[in-house]
Amino acid sequence: NAGVTQTPKFQVLKTGQSMTLQCAQDMNHEYMSWYRQDPGMGLRLIHYSVGAGITDQGEVPNGYNVSRSTTEDFPLRLLSAAPSQTSVYFCASTGSEPNQPQHFGDGTRLSIL
Amino acid sequence: AQSVTQPDIHITVSEGASLELRCNYSYGATPYLFWYVQSPGQGLQLLLKYFSGDTLVQGIKGFEAEFKRSQSSFNLRKPSVHWSDAAEYFCAVTGGYQKVTFGIGTKLQVIP
């Protein structure tokens, strides 16, 4: 059982480049989220989805786009990378009941030069 | 707005000593509370959760936490720490679904 799979694990970009962080889950979870983790700031919600075709903004959405065409996949797009987006990105999924925990991927470590 | 405060950024304990990590939350109704652990280079793993019932909840790896509504706290405890417990610990609160708010984390160092 793979759980939540994120690719790539590491990436270095130049300012202005674009890229997509991939996230896939095999637990048939309706809810998926993207977080960024920065030292001293914990995890901050970027975007989330409550099902295929439905997405919404979290706490820090600027500079990021998402889409949810299938239940399994929830890619995060950086349209024009900036050094402030250097971070560790985590994708998570959870079931439909509010007391269910988040299942996290292993993260993508992204550096913007 | 919901929030989580973890007042201790870094804690050092000796192996075999007891541990308590503090978490205070702010939420207008009955919260769902979680503790997660993160080992270096890994994602977060659930330790335990509280959503109703008994205010003392047991988790994996010998951890427990107590929900105290009057103090808006959900402190994590372990009676005897092992070197493998060295990691970063996150408290989180939600009223449901995707609106999960995490604390900034407490990094635990264990001295042999």
Tab-separated table of C-alpha atoms in Angstrom, chain B residues 12-112:
chain	number	residue	atom	x	y	z
B	12	THR	CA	16.307	18.247	25.465
B	13	VAL	CA	15.747	15.250	27.739
B	14	SER	CA	17.874	12.360	28.917
B	15	GLU	CA	17.055	8.873	27.726
B	16	GLY	CA	14.744	7.218	30.243
B	17	ALA	CA	13.394	10.510	31.555
B	18	SER	CA	9.760	11.513	31.281
B	19	LEU	CA	8.546	13.912	28.622
B	20	GLU	CA	5.770	16.458	28.314
B	21	LEU	CA	5.263	18.589	25.212
B	22	ARG	CA	2.849	21.453	25.575
B	23	CYS	CA	0.081	22.422	23.173
B	24	ASN	CA	-2.537	25.118	23.604
B	25	TYR	CA	-5.260	25.657	21.057
B	26	SER	CA	-7.871	28.234	20.238
B	27	TYR	CA	-11.111	27.083	18.681
B	28	GLY	CA	-14.680	28.233	19.095
B	29	ALA	CA	-16.367	24.853	19.352
B	30	THR	CA	-15.349	21.324	20.245
B	31	PRO	CA	-12.080	20.722	18.434
B	32	TYR	CA	-10.538	17.694	16.846
B	33	LEU	CA	-6.945	17.513	18.113
B	34	PHE	CA	-3.961	15.621	16.768
B	35	TRP	CA	-0.320	15.045	17.539
B	36	TYR	CA	2.022	14.157	14.690
B	37	VAL	CA	5.701	13.218	14.677
B	38	GLN	CA	8.192	13.988	11.926
B	39	SER	CA	11.527	12.244	11.608
B	40	PRO	CA	14.233	13.963	9.522
B	41	GLY	CA	13.515	13.769	5.810
B	42	GLN	CA	10.102	12.240	6.355
B	43	GLY	CA	6.496	13.291	6.256
B	44	LEU	CA	4.329	13.599	9.357
B	45	GLN	CA	3.010	10.488	11.057
B	46	LEU	CA	-0.022	10.439	13.345
B	47	LEU	CA	0.748	9.696	17.016
B	48	LEU	CA	-2.748	10.094	18.433
B	49	LYS	CA	-5.981	12.021	18.131
B	50	TYR	CA	-8.846	13.278	20.262
B	51	PHE	CA	-12.344	14.036	19.089
B	52	SER	CA	-14.669	13.008	21.925
B	53	GLY	CA	-15.042	10.767	24.958
B	54	ASP	CA	-12.228	9.952	27.324
B	55	THR	CA	-9.967	12.963	27.698
B	56	LEU	CA	-6.849	10.807	28.087
B	57	VAL	CA	-5.964	9.244	24.764
B	58	GLN	CA	-3.344	6.633	24.028
B	59	GLY	CA	-1.251	6.640	20.898
B	60	ILE	CA	1.494	4.736	19.202
B	61	LYS	CA	5.043	4.342	20.529
B	62	GLY	CA	3.905	4.669	24.168
B	63	PHE	CA	2.680	8.267	23.876
B	64	GLU	CA	-0.453	9.651	25.501
B	65	ALA	CA	-2.153	13.042	25.581
B	66	GLU	CA	-4.710	14.653	27.826
B	67	PHE	CA	-7.412	17.029	26.605
B	68	LYS	CA	-8.208	19.745	29.121
B	69	ARG	CA	-11.032	21.938	27.891
B	70	SER	CA	-10.740	24.415	30.787
B	71	GLN	CA	-7.103	25.077	29.916
B	72	SER	CA	-7.469	24.732	26.115
B	73	SER	CA	-4.597	22.311	26.235
B	74	PHE	CA	-3.670	18.993	24.680
B	75	ASN	CA	-0.265	18.093	26.117
B	76	LEU	CA	1.675	15.076	24.912
B	77	ARG	CA	3.408	12.820	27.425
B	78	LYS	CA	5.643	9.791	27.562
B	79	PRO	CA	6.842	8.229	30.836
B	80	SER	CA	10.247	7.092	29.562
B	81	VAL	CA	11.879	8.520	26.455
B	82	HIS	CA	13.936	6.394	24.073
B	83	TRP	CA	16.714	7.676	21.814
B	84	SER	CA	14.526	6.835	18.809
B	85	ASP	CA	11.946	9.411	19.980
B	86	ALA	CA	14.220	12.236	18.839
B	87	ALA	CA	12.152	14.019	16.184
B	88	GLU	CA	9.929	17.032	15.685
B	89	TYR	CA	6.426	16.961	17.125
B	90	PHE	CA	3.451	18.910	15.824
B	91	CYS	CA	0.125	19.607	17.477
B	92	ALA	CA	-2.829	20.305	15.180
B	93	VAL	CA	-6.447	21.402	15.535
B	94	THR	CA	-9.416	21.273	13.213
B	95	GLY	CA	-13.140	21.668	13.288
B	96	GLY	CA	-13.285	19.365	10.317
B	97	TYR	CA	-11.887	18.417	6.980
B	98	GLN	CA	-9.236	20.562	5.388
B	99	LYS	CA	-9.088	23.498	7.766
B	100	VAL	CA	-6.289	21.988	9.810
B	101	THR	CA	-4.022	24.373	11.704
B	102	PHE	CA	-0.620	23.150	12.841
B	103	GLY	CA	1.627	24.484	15.565
B	104	ILE	CA	5.194	25.481	14.717
B	105	GLY	CA	6.538	22.254	16.168
B	106	THR	CA	8.740	21.181	19.078
B	107	LYS	CA	12.071	19.594	18.265
B	108	LEU	CA	13.017	16.883	20.760
B	109	GLN	CA	16.633	15.997	21.416
B	110	VAL	CA	17.396	12.901	23.487
B	111	ILE	CA	20.703	12.676	25.357
B	112	PRO	CA	22.126	9.192	26.003
